[in-house]
Amino acid sequence: MARNRTERLPPPATAPPIGGYYQATSRGDVKRIHNLQRLVLSSYSARLLLANVALHGLEQAIALSKPQYRRPALIRYAADLVILHHDLDSLEQARQEAEQWLAQMGLRLKPSKTHLTHTLNSYQGKVGFDFLGFTIRQYRTTKHRTRTYRGEPGYKTLIRPSKKAIKRHLSKLKQIIRDYRGTSQAAPIGKLNPIIRGWANYYKTCSAKAIFNLLDKELFWKLAKWGRFRHPRKWWKWVYRRYWQRHLQKGTIEFSDDDYTLIDHADTKIEQHAKVKESKSPFDGDWPYWTTRLGKDPTKSKPVCVLMRIQKGRCTHCGLRLRAMDVLEVHHQDSNHNNHHYTNLALIHGHCHDQAHRSPVLVTTAA
């Protein structure tokens, strides 16, 4: 396995400048061009988009250079990429081919962030690798605790949040708690909740349950220190009863002031991620594939996913397939928007939703 990151080489002397593709007729045009370049390069999303456009085709170039049974696997996100292969010599060759392909565009692999490692055995003092905040590693197991059993002990693969990501997250939480020492309890809760929710949602597709519980314990002691700082003359039990209240719905003790409650990392359920096929795209016209996948789409709300599975991917108004690029609406059949029972909801097209509100009765078509 090779962990790589690309970087930009110095442009050759004969290469045209970035703004050379624009025709500037005045000094004002030149200034506007430079401002546009600065705006594009300063946007994180734009940098990711430009990296994906520039490196498009690298996967096919590496895969097609080998026979099908010896092809390495390349996983890439923007400028970060990982090359996987079971043979070390083939991996080195794939790395050289990637460097040659990148050199055509004036790019190269960054030496400080490029290394070889093994996911199961120690290689050059390292086991496994970190990628996009995750740690991917394999662990040996007994012959009765693995699916790879072939008469001998095998291994299992675990993907967890990386130690650097955990440390970075805890440092951010600690800094926020320290910054809100002089405010009311609602202020740090309002600042911490979206950060905790976003971090947990990012890692909920991996083996992170034990990490979530560990982070909640660490956060408890940081908040306890926050409370002791505010009341240095009070006993610690008084501080605990002052800032931790019983949550009526969960039945547990939570950091709360009765109006606002701090969420826990462990409140986020672990969900299995359904991998997208390599050649699939929401705009490739493969309606059955994407309609089925909408039931597991992380960008859709829970009611949309549940209704998609109940209706088997069809609109209850027109009976046609619900596609990923369609405008979808959740329709309340009894016109009572406070009744959110799934028996009262229907997932239909946007234009079908307009027709349904023009007519008093929603016509249901059997799939």
mmCIF file of C-alpha atoms in Angstrom:
data_model
loop_
_atom_site.group_PDB
_atom_site.id
_atom_site.type_symbol
_atom_site.label_atom_id
_atom_site.label_comp_id
_atom_site.label_asym_id
_atom_site.label_seq_id
_atom_site.Cartn_x
_atom_site.Cartn_y
_atom_site.Cartn_z
ATOM 1 C CA MET A 1 0.000 0.000 0.000
ATOM 2 C CA ALA A 2 1.324 3.415 -0.969
ATOM 3 C CA ARG A 3 -0.004 6.544 0.714
ATOM 4 C CA ASN A 4 0.544 9.580 -1.522
ATOM 5 C CA ARG A 5 -0.246 13.253 -1.874
ATOM 6 C CA THR A 6 0.368 15.329 -4.954
ATOM 7 C CA GLU A 7 2.023 18.732 -5.063
ATOM 8 C CA ARG A 8 2.617 21.312 -7.762
ATOM 9 C CA LEU A 9 5.929 21.501 -9.587
ATOM 10 C CA PRO A 10 7.389 24.899 -10.558
ATOM 11 C CA PRO A 11 6.005 25.875 -13.984
ATOM 12 C CA PRO A 12 8.437 25.628 -16.896
ATOM 13 C CA ALA A 13 9.820 28.776 -18.468
ATOM 14 C CA THR A 14 7.804 28.236 -21.652
ATOM 15 C CA ALA A 15 4.483 27.679 -19.873
ATOM 16 C CA PRO A 16 1.934 30.504 -20.254
ATOM 17 C CA PRO A 17 0.839 32.296 -17.086
ATOM 18 C CA ILE A 18 -2.494 31.418 -15.482
ATOM 19 C CA GLY A 19 -4.048 34.595 -16.754
ATOM 20 C CA GLY A 20 -2.604 34.085 -20.234
ATOM 21 C CA TYR A 21 -5.809 32.463 -21.400
ATOM 22 C CA TYR A 22 -7.772 35.657 -20.778
ATOM 23 C CA GLN A 23 -7.662 38.648 -23.075
ATOM 24 C CA ALA A 24 -7.200 41.768 -20.975
ATOM 25 C CA THR A 25 -7.687 45.047 -22.814
ATOM 26 C CA SER A 26 -7.084 47.371 -19.877
ATOM 27 C CA ARG A 27 -5.477 47.515 -16.476
ATOM 28 C CA GLY A 28 -8.920 47.109 -14.887
ATOM 29 C CA ASP A 29 -9.457 43.831 -16.759
ATOM 30 C CA VAL A 30 -6.128 42.525 -15.482
ATOM 31 C CA LYS A 31 -7.089 43.448 -11.915
ATOM 32 C CA ARG A 32 -10.463 41.692 -12.242
ATOM 33 C CA ILE A 33 -8.747 38.568 -13.608
ATOM 34 C CA HIS A 34 -6.350 38.436 -10.662
ATOM 35 C CA ASN A 35 -9.219 38.956 -8.207
ATOM 36 C CA LEU A 36 -11.111 36.084 -9.848
ATOM 37 C CA GLN A 37 -8.076 33.814 -9.585
ATOM 38 C CA ARG A 38 -7.610 34.740 -5.926
ATOM 39 C CA LEU A 39 -11.304 34.056 -5.223
ATOM 40 C CA VAL A 40 -11.225 30.643 -6.900
ATOM 41 C CA LEU A 41 -8.009 29.518 -5.221
ATOM 42 C CA SER A 42 -9.161 30.701 -1.788
ATOM 43 C CA SER A 43 -12.275 28.513 -1.829
ATOM 44 C CA TYR A 44 -11.733 25.060 -0.316
ATOM 45 C CA SER A 45 -14.526 23.522 -2.375
ATOM 46 C CA ALA A 46 -13.107 25.056 -5.544
ATOM 47 C CA ARG A 47 -9.676 23.591 -4.805
ATOM 48 C CA LEU A 48 -11.207 20.144 -4.359
ATOM 49 C CA LEU A 49 -13.124 20.519 -7.603
ATOM 50 C CA LEU A 50 -10.051 21.633 -9.537
ATOM 51 C CA ALA A 51 -8.011 18.753 -8.084
ATOM 52 C CA ASN A 52 -10.674 16.242 -9.144
ATOM 53 C CA VAL A 53 -10.781 17.706 -12.644
ATOM 54 C CA ALA A 54 -6.990 17.706 -12.996
ATOM 55 C CA LEU A 55 -6.498 14.142 -11.716
ATOM 56 C CA HIS A 56 -9.440 12.604 -13.547
ATOM 57 C CA GLY A 57 -8.263 9.517 -15.407
ATOM 58 C CA LEU A 58 -5.442 8.569 -13.060
ATOM 59 C CA GLU A 59 -7.364 5.519 -11.795
ATOM 60 C CA GLN A 60 -7.892 4.169 -15.305
ATOM 61 C CA ALA A 61 -4.264 4.828 -16.285
ATOM 62 C CA ILE A 62 -2.965 2.805 -13.317
ATOM 63 C CA ALA A 63 -5.526 0.000 -13.645
ATOM 64 C CA LEU A 64 -5.182 -0.514 -17.404
ATOM 65 C CA SER A 65 -1.396 -0.776 -17.202
ATOM 66 C CA LYS A 66 -1.703 -4.273 -15.702
ATOM 67 C CA PRO A 67 -3.608 -7.450 -16.565
ATOM 68 C CA GLN A 68 -6.972 -7.785 -14.857
ATOM 69 C CA TYR A 69 -5.779 -10.285 -12.235
ATOM 70 C CA ARG A 70 -2.806 -8.062 -11.286
ATOM 71 C CA ARG A 71 -4.402 -4.617 -11.378
ATOM 72 C CA PRO A 72 -3.773 -2.401 -8.349
ATOM 73 C CA ALA A 73 -6.638 -0.570 -6.673
ATOM 74 C CA LEU A 74 -6.417 3.233 -6.510
ATOM 75 C CA ILE A 75 -8.631 5.261 -4.164
ATOM 76 C CA ARG A 76 -8.471 9.023 -4.572
ATOM 77 C CA TYR A 77 -10.114 12.048 -2.969
ATOM 78 C CA ALA A 78 -8.987 15.341 -4.516
ATOM 79 C CA ALA A 79 -5.162 15.340 -4.147
ATOM 80 C CA ASP A 80 -5.005 12.466 -1.608
ATOM 81 C CA LEU A 81 -4.716 8.961 -2.975
ATOM 82 C CA VAL A 82 -3.957 5.398 -1.880
ATOM 83 C CA ILE A 83 -2.700 2.562 -4.105
ATOM 84 C CA LEU A 84 -3.390 -0.994 -2.902
ATOM 85 C CA HIS A 85 -1.745 -4.188 -4.113
ATOM 86 C CA HIS A 86 -0.687 -7.483 -2.506
ATOM 87 C CA ASP A 87 2.728 -7.505 -4.216
ATOM 88 C CA LEU A 88 5.449 -5.011 -3.226
ATOM 89 C CA ASP A 89 7.175 -4.958 -6.645
ATOM 90 C CA SER A 90 3.896 -4.306 -8.451
ATOM 91 C CA LEU A 91 3.143 -1.548 -5.967
ATOM 92 C CA GLU A 92 6.463 0.146 -6.650
ATOM 93 C CA GLN A 93 5.816 -0.082 -10.379
ATOM 94 C CA ALA A 94 2.348 1.432 -9.959
ATOM 95 C CA ARG A 95 3.903 4.258 -7.983
ATOM 96 C CA GLN A 96 6.352 5.001 -10.812
ATOM 97 C CA GLU A 97 3.539 4.973 -13.353
ATOM 98 C CA ALA A 98 1.566 7.411 -11.214
ATOM 99 C CA GLU A 99 4.575 9.743 -11.049
ATOM 100 C CA GLN A 100 4.974 9.602 -14.824
ATOM 101 C CA TRP A 101 1.298 10.352 -15.350
ATOM 102 C CA LEU A 102 1.397 13.295 -12.935
ATOM 103 C CA ALA A 103 4.596 14.673 -14.472
ATOM 104 C CA GLN A 104 2.721 15.321 -17.724
ATOM 105 C CA MET A 105 0.708 18.020 -15.899
ATOM 106 C CA GLY A 106 3.574 19.410 -13.848
ATOM 107 C CA LEU A 107 2.633 17.490 -10.688
ATOM 108 C CA ARG A 108 4.514 15.044 -8.494
ATOM 109 C CA LEU A 109 4.006 12.938 -5.373
ATOM 110 C CA LYS A 110 5.014 14.781 -2.228
ATOM 111 C CA PRO A 111 7.929 12.825 -0.702
ATOM 112 C CA SER A 112 7.152 13.782 2.916
ATOM 113 C CA LYS A 113 3.628 12.351 2.665
ATOM 114 C CA THR A 114 4.365 9.320 0.493
ATOM 115 C CA HIS A 115 5.264 6.021 2.153
ATOM 116 C CA LEU A 116 4.820 2.271 1.839
ATOM 117 C CA THR A 117 3.135 0.209 4.546
ATOM 118 C CA HIS A 118 1.325 -3.080 5.141
ATOM 119 C CA THR A 119 -2.162 -3.342 6.603
ATOM 120 C CA LEU A 120 -1.468 -6.555 8.565
ATOM 121 C CA ASN A 121 2.282 -7.000 9.106
ATOM 122 C CA SER A 122 4.837 -4.461 10.264
ATOM 123 C CA TYR A 123 6.753 -2.844 7.399
ATOM 124 C CA GLN A 124 9.406 -0.208 8.102
ATOM 125 C CA GLY A 125 8.030 0.090 11.629
ATOM 126 C CA LYS A 126 4.461 0.864 10.513
ATOM 127 C CA VAL A 127 1.233 -1.119 10.355
ATOM 128 C CA GLY A 128 -1.824 0.196 8.532
ATOM 129 C CA PHE A 129 -2.282 3.734 7.230
ATOM 130 C CA ASP A 130 -4.312 6.900 7.771
ATOM 131 C CA PHE A 131 -6.527 8.281 5.033
ATOM 132 C CA LEU A 132 -8.975 11.195 5.262
ATOM 133 C CA GLY A 133 -9.003 11.016 9.052
ATOM 134 C CA PHE A 134 -9.520 7.235 9.192
ATOM 135 C CA THR A 135 -7.088 4.535 10.268
ATOM 136 C CA ILE A 136 -7.304 1.389 8.118
ATOM 137 C CA ARG A 137 -5.646 -1.664 9.617
ATOM 138 C CA GLN A 138 -6.035 -5.449 9.741
ATOM 139 C CA TYR A 139 -5.785 -7.570 12.901
ATOM 140 C CA ARG A 140 -5.038 -11.257 13.275
ATOM 141 C CA THR A 141 -7.804 -13.410 14.738
ATOM 142 C CA THR A 142 -8.357 -17.045 15.628
ATOM 143 C CA LYS A 143 -9.775 -19.484 13.139
ATOM 144 C CA HIS A 144 -13.223 -19.254 14.743
ATOM 145 C CA ARG A 145 -13.496 -15.461 14.642
ATOM 146 C CA THR A 146 -12.908 -14.587 10.996
ATOM 147 C CA ARG A 147 -14.532 -15.040 7.608
ATOM 148 C CA THR A 148 -11.144 -15.635 6.011
ATOM 149 C CA TYR A 149 -10.756 -18.992 7.720
ATOM 150 C CA ARG A 150 -9.259 -21.616 5.406
ATOM 151 C CA GLY A 151 -8.004 -24.092 7.979
ATOM 152 C CA GLU A 152 -5.757 -21.499 9.683
ATOM 153 C CA PRO A 153 -6.140 -18.246 11.656
ATOM 154 C CA GLY A 154 -7.099 -15.293 9.511
ATOM 155 C CA TYR A 155 -7.580 -11.550 9.997
ATOM 156 C CA LYS A 156 -10.246 -8.881 10.146
ATOM 157 C CA THR A 157 -10.202 -5.330 8.821
ATOM 158 C CA LEU A 158 -11.145 -2.432 11.094
ATOM 159 C CA ILE A 159 -11.598 1.183 10.042
ATOM 160 C CA ARG A 160 -11.507 3.640 12.930
ATOM 161 C CA PRO A 161 -11.010 7.370 13.492
ATOM 162 C CA SER A 162 -7.307 8.151 13.387
ATOM 163 C CA LYS A 163 -5.421 9.233 16.506
ATOM 164 C CA LYS A 164 -4.595 12.563 14.905
ATOM 165 C CA ALA A 165 -8.275 13.215 14.167
ATOM 166 C CA ILE A 166 -9.263 12.330 17.746
ATOM 167 C CA LYS A 167 -6.558 14.551 19.205
ATOM 168 C CA ARG A 168 -7.501 17.419 16.901
ATOM 169 C CA HIS A 169 -11.182 17.064 17.839
ATOM 170 C CA LEU A 170 -10.476 17.006 21.581
ATOM 171 C CA SER A 171 -8.237 20.053 21.285
ATOM 172 C CA LYS A 172 -11.016 21.948 19.532
ATOM 173 C CA LEU A 173 -13.552 20.998 22.206
ATOM 174 C CA LYS A 174 -11.119 21.992 24.937
ATOM 175 C CA GLN A 175 -10.493 25.397 23.372
ATOM 176 C CA ILE A 176 -14.221 26.097 23.043
ATOM 177 C CA ILE A 177 -14.853 25.183 26.685
ATOM 178 C CA ARG A 178 -11.989 27.423 27.767
ATOM 179 C CA ASP A 179 -13.249 30.344 25.661
ATOM 180 C CA TYR A 180 -16.727 30.138 27.240
ATOM 181 C CA ARG A 181 -15.653 30.105 30.876
ATOM 182 C CA GLY A 182 -17.364 33.394 31.667
ATOM 183 C CA THR A 183 -20.667 32.731 29.864
ATOM 184 C CA SER A 184 -23.857 30.932 30.766
ATOM 185 C CA GLN A 185 -24.222 27.187 30.337
ATOM 186 C CA ALA A 186 -26.293 27.566 27.171
ATOM 187 C CA ALA A 187 -23.442 29.289 25.283
ATOM 188 C CA PRO A 188 -20.937 26.382 25.267
ATOM 189 C CA ILE A 189 -23.760 23.909 24.620
ATOM 190 C CA GLY A 190 -24.847 25.851 21.543
ATOM 191 C CA LYS A 191 -21.263 25.967 20.281
ATOM 192 C CA LEU A 192 -20.364 22.336 21.033
ATOM 193 C CA ASN A 193 -23.508 20.611 19.741
ATOM 194 C CA PRO A 194 -23.026 21.224 15.981
ATOM 195 C CA ILE A 195 -19.333 20.295 16.217
ATOM 196 C CA ILE A 196 -20.061 17.043 18.068
ATOM 197 C CA ARG A 197 -22.922 16.175 15.722
ATOM 198 C CA GLY A 198 -20.873 16.829 12.585
ATOM 199 C CA TRP A 199 -17.814 14.910 13.808
ATOM 200 C CA ALA A 200 -19.903 11.911 14.874
ATOM 201 C CA ASN A 201 -21.845 11.846 11.593
ATOM 202 C CA TYR A 202 -18.583 11.821 9.646
ATOM 203 C CA TYR A 203 -17.282 8.760 11.498
ATOM 204 C CA LYS A 204 -20.562 6.897 12.044
ATOM 205 C CA THR A 205 -19.880 4.568 9.098
ATOM 206 C CA CYS A 206 -16.774 3.017 10.710
ATOM 207 C CA SER A 207 -16.000 1.108 13.922
ATOM 208 C CA ALA A 208 -16.219 4.186 16.122
ATOM 209 C CA LYS A 209 -18.587 3.219 18.961
ATOM 210 C CA ALA A 210 -15.799 2.720 21.503
ATOM 211 C CA ILE A 211 -14.180 5.983 20.355
ATOM 212 C CA PHE A 212 -17.488 7.822 20.811
ATOM 213 C CA ASN A 213 -17.794 6.575 24.400
ATOM 214 C CA LEU A 214 -14.183 7.555 25.114
ATOM 215 C CA LEU A 215 -14.742 11.065 23.763
ATOM 216 C CA ASP A 216 -17.848 11.487 25.920
ATOM 217 C CA LYS A 217 -15.833 10.590 29.025
ATOM 218 C CA GLU A 218 -13.073 13.025 28.105
ATOM 219 C CA LEU A 219 -15.637 15.736 27.429
ATOM 220 C CA PHE A 220 -17.271 15.113 30.832
ATOM 221 C CA TRP A 221 -14.029 15.804 32.706
ATOM 222 C CA LYS A 222 -13.364 18.929 30.658
ATOM 223 C CA LEU A 223 -16.837 20.230 31.476
ATOM 224 C CA ALA A 224 -16.373 19.305 35.142
ATOM 225 C CA LYS A 225 -13.213 21.400 35.162
ATOM 226 C CA TRP A 226 -15.209 24.207 33.528
ATOM 227 C CA GLY A 227 -17.751 24.053 36.354
ATOM 228 C CA ARG A 228 -15.097 23.957 39.088
ATOM 229 C CA PHE A 229 -13.462 27.033 37.576
ATOM 230 C CA ARG A 230 -16.752 28.926 37.757
ATOM 231 C CA HIS A 231 -17.380 27.910 41.380
ATOM 232 C CA PRO A 232 -13.991 27.417 43.082
ATOM 233 C CA ARG A 233 -15.494 27.609 46.588
ATOM 234 C CA LYS A 234 -18.196 25.021 45.990
ATOM 235 C CA TRP A 235 -17.997 21.281 46.600
ATOM 236 C CA TRP A 236 -17.699 19.161 43.448
ATOM 237 C CA LYS A 237 -21.041 17.443 44.132
ATOM 238 C CA TRP A 238 -22.744 20.823 44.205
ATOM 239 C CA VAL A 239 -21.198 21.655 40.827
ATOM 240 C CA TYR A 240 -22.334 18.323 39.421
ATOM 241 C CA ARG A 241 -25.939 18.815 40.561
ATOM 242 C CA ARG A 242 -25.897 22.372 39.286
ATOM 243 C CA TYR A 243 -24.884 21.616 35.688
ATOM 244 C CA TRP A 244 -25.958 17.997 35.125
ATOM 245 C CA GLN A 245 -29.680 17.273 34.973
ATOM 246 C CA ARG A 246 -31.703 14.155 34.270
ATOM 247 C CA HIS A 247 -32.912 13.974 30.675
ATOM 248 C CA LEU A 248 -36.568 12.958 30.678
ATOM 249 C CA GLN A 249 -36.579 11.253 27.256
ATOM 250 C CA LYS A 250 -33.289 9.357 27.563
ATOM 251 C CA GLY A 251 -33.491 8.818 31.306
ATOM 252 C CA THR A 252 -29.802 9.647 31.751
ATOM 253 C CA ILE A 253 -27.859 12.436 33.417
ATOM 254 C CA GLU A 254 -26.832 15.036 30.841
ATOM 255 C CA PHE A 255 -25.015 18.373 30.803
ATOM 256 C CA SER A 256 -28.086 20.594 30.646
ATOM 257 C CA ASP A 257 -29.784 23.697 32.031
ATOM 258 C CA ASP A 258 -33.303 22.294 31.400
ATOM 259 C CA ASP A 259 -33.627 24.378 28.216
ATOM 260 C CA TYR A 260 -30.523 23.235 26.315
ATOM 261 C CA THR A 261 -28.874 19.826 26.494
ATOM 262 C CA LEU A 262 -25.437 18.814 25.286
ATOM 263 C CA ILE A 263 -25.587 15.865 22.887
ATOM 264 C CA ASP A 264 -23.246 12.893 23.223
ATOM 265 C CA HIS A 265 -21.039 11.344 20.572
ATOM 266 C CA ALA A 266 -22.514 7.967 21.480
ATOM 267 C CA ASP A 267 -26.029 9.189 20.604
ATOM 268 C CA THR A 268 -25.072 8.777 16.941
ATOM 269 C CA LYS A 269 -25.816 5.259 15.753
ATOM 270 C CA ILE A 270 -23.272 3.346 13.705
ATOM 271 C CA GLU A 271 -24.523 2.797 10.147
ATOM 272 C CA GLN A 272 -23.086 0.566 7.457
ATOM 273 C CA HIS A 273 -21.970 2.423 4.344
ATOM 274 C CA ALA A 274 -23.159 1.083 0.995
ATOM 275 C CA LYS A 275 -20.306 1.558 -1.457
ATOM 276 C CA VAL A 276 -21.058 3.186 -4.795
ATOM 277 C CA LYS A 277 -19.955 1.202 -7.822
ATOM 278 C CA GLU A 278 -16.830 2.619 -9.405
ATOM 279 C CA SER A 279 -18.386 3.500 -12.761
ATOM 280 C CA LYS A 280 -21.714 4.822 -11.438
ATOM 281 C CA SER A 281 -22.834 8.435 -11.443
ATOM 282 C CA PRO A 282 -26.193 10.031 -10.560
ATOM 283 C CA PHE A 283 -26.266 11.384 -14.124
ATOM 284 C CA ASP A 284 -25.514 8.143 -15.970
ATOM 285 C CA GLY A 285 -29.199 7.295 -16.522
ATOM 286 C CA ASP A 286 -29.129 4.067 -14.488
ATOM 287 C CA TRP A 287 -32.484 4.659 -12.795
ATOM 288 C CA PRO A 288 -32.933 1.267 -11.029
ATOM 289 C CA TYR A 289 -29.544 1.451 -9.340
ATOM 290 C CA TRP A 290 -29.931 4.964 -7.968
ATOM 291 C CA THR A 291 -33.596 4.524 -7.056
ATOM 292 C CA THR A 292 -32.695 1.506 -4.957
ATOM 293 C CA ARG A 293 -29.788 3.343 -3.410
ATOM 294 C CA LEU A 294 -31.899 6.315 -2.343
ATOM 295 C CA GLY A 295 -33.016 4.183 0.586
ATOM 296 C CA LYS A 296 -29.398 4.323 1.847
ATOM 297 C CA ASP A 297 -28.436 7.780 0.643
ATOM 298 C CA PRO A 298 -26.806 9.782 3.482
ATOM 299 C CA THR A 299 -27.848 13.072 1.833
ATOM 300 C CA LYS A 300 -31.569 12.269 2.194
ATOM 301 C CA SER A 301 -33.651 12.637 5.341
ATOM 302 C CA LYS A 302 -34.939 9.615 7.235
ATOM 303 C CA PRO A 303 -38.610 10.024 6.126
ATOM 304 C CA VAL A 304 -37.532 10.126 2.476
ATOM 305 C CA CYS A 305 -35.443 6.962 2.873
ATOM 306 C CA VAL A 306 -38.206 5.091 4.729
ATOM 307 C CA LEU A 307 -40.864 6.075 2.204
ATOM 308 C CA MET A 308 -38.566 5.108 -0.645
ATOM 309 C CA ARG A 309 -38.265 1.594 0.757
ATOM 310 C CA ILE A 310 -41.994 1.315 1.526
ATOM 311 C CA GLN A 311 -43.017 2.472 -1.965
ATOM 312 C CA LYS A 312 -40.294 0.390 -3.646
ATOM 313 C CA GLY A 313 -38.983 3.407 -5.527
ATOM 314 C CA ARG A 314 -42.269 4.404 -7.203
ATOM 315 C CA CYS A 315 -44.415 7.522 -6.990
ATOM 316 C CA THR A 316 -47.809 6.789 -5.429
ATOM 317 C CA HIS A 317 -49.466 9.401 -7.661
ATOM 318 C CA CYS A 318 -48.269 8.537 -11.165
ATOM 319 C CA GLY A 319 -46.698 5.120 -10.555
ATOM 320 C CA LEU A 320 -43.443 6.042 -12.283
ATOM 321 C CA ARG A 321 -39.972 5.489 -10.899
ATOM 322 C CA LEU A 322 -38.486 8.025 -8.511
ATOM 323 C CA ARG A 323 -35.078 8.999 -9.823
ATOM 324 C CA ALA A 324 -32.166 10.598 -8.039
ATOM 325 C CA MET A 325 -32.361 13.759 -10.170
ATOM 326 C CA ASP A 326 -36.126 14.206 -9.669
ATOM 327 C CA VAL A 327 -37.624 16.814 -7.348
ATOM 328 C CA LEU A 328 -39.232 14.810 -4.524
ATOM 329 C CA GLU A 329 -41.858 15.985 -2.062
ATOM 330 C CA VAL A 330 -43.268 14.365 1.088
ATOM 331 C CA HIS A 331 -47.048 14.633 0.775
ATOM 332 C CA HIS A 332 -49.462 14.584 3.771
ATOM 333 C CA GLN A 333 -52.473 12.696 2.455
ATOM 334 C CA ASP A 334 -54.947 14.082 5.014
ATOM 335 C CA SER A 335 -53.549 17.647 4.624
ATOM 336 C CA ASN A 336 -52.637 17.637 8.322
ATOM 337 C CA HIS A 337 -48.991 18.674 8.495
ATOM 338 C CA ASN A 338 -48.831 17.694 12.178
ATOM 339 C CA ASN A 339 -49.580 14.049 11.363
ATOM 340 C CA HIS A 340 -46.183 12.572 10.511
ATOM 341 C CA HIS A 341 -47.142 8.892 10.628
ATOM 342 C CA TYR A 342 -45.787 6.993 7.651
ATOM 343 C CA THR A 343 -49.315 5.752 6.866
ATOM 344 C CA ASN A 344 -50.228 9.380 6.206
ATOM 345 C CA LEU A 345 -47.111 10.250 4.172
ATOM 346 C CA ALA A 346 -46.330 9.633 0.518
ATOM 347 C CA LEU A 347 -43.161 10.380 -1.418
ATOM 348 C CA ILE A 348 -44.105 11.768 -4.832
ATOM 349 C CA HIS A 349 -42.699 13.907 -7.629
ATOM 350 C CA GLY A 350 -42.752 17.667 -7.281
ATOM 351 C CA HIS A 351 -45.200 18.107 -10.179
ATOM 352 C CA CYS A 352 -47.353 15.272 -8.801
ATOM 353 C CA HIS A 353 -47.409 17.092 -5.474
ATOM 354 C CA ASP A 354 -48.775 20.185 -7.230
ATOM 355 C CA GLN A 355 -51.467 18.103 -8.934
ATOM 356 C CA ALA A 356 -52.381 16.416 -5.671
ATOM 357 C CA HIS A 357 -53.052 19.749 -4.011
ATOM 358 C CA ARG A 358 -55.264 20.800 -6.916
ATOM 359 C CA SER A 359 -57.439 17.688 -6.507
ATOM 360 C CA PRO A 360 -59.167 16.773 -3.221
ATOM 361 C CA VAL A 361 -58.135 13.098 -3.356
ATOM 362 C CA LEU A 362 -54.708 11.608 -3.996
ATOM 363 C CA VAL A 363 -54.984 8.765 -6.499
ATOM 364 C CA THR A 364 -52.769 5.852 -5.470
ATOM 365 C CA THR A 365 -51.394 3.652 -8.230
ATOM 366 C CA ALA A 366 -50.253 0.146 -7.355
ATOM 367 C CA ALA A 367 -46.604 -0.597 -8.153
#
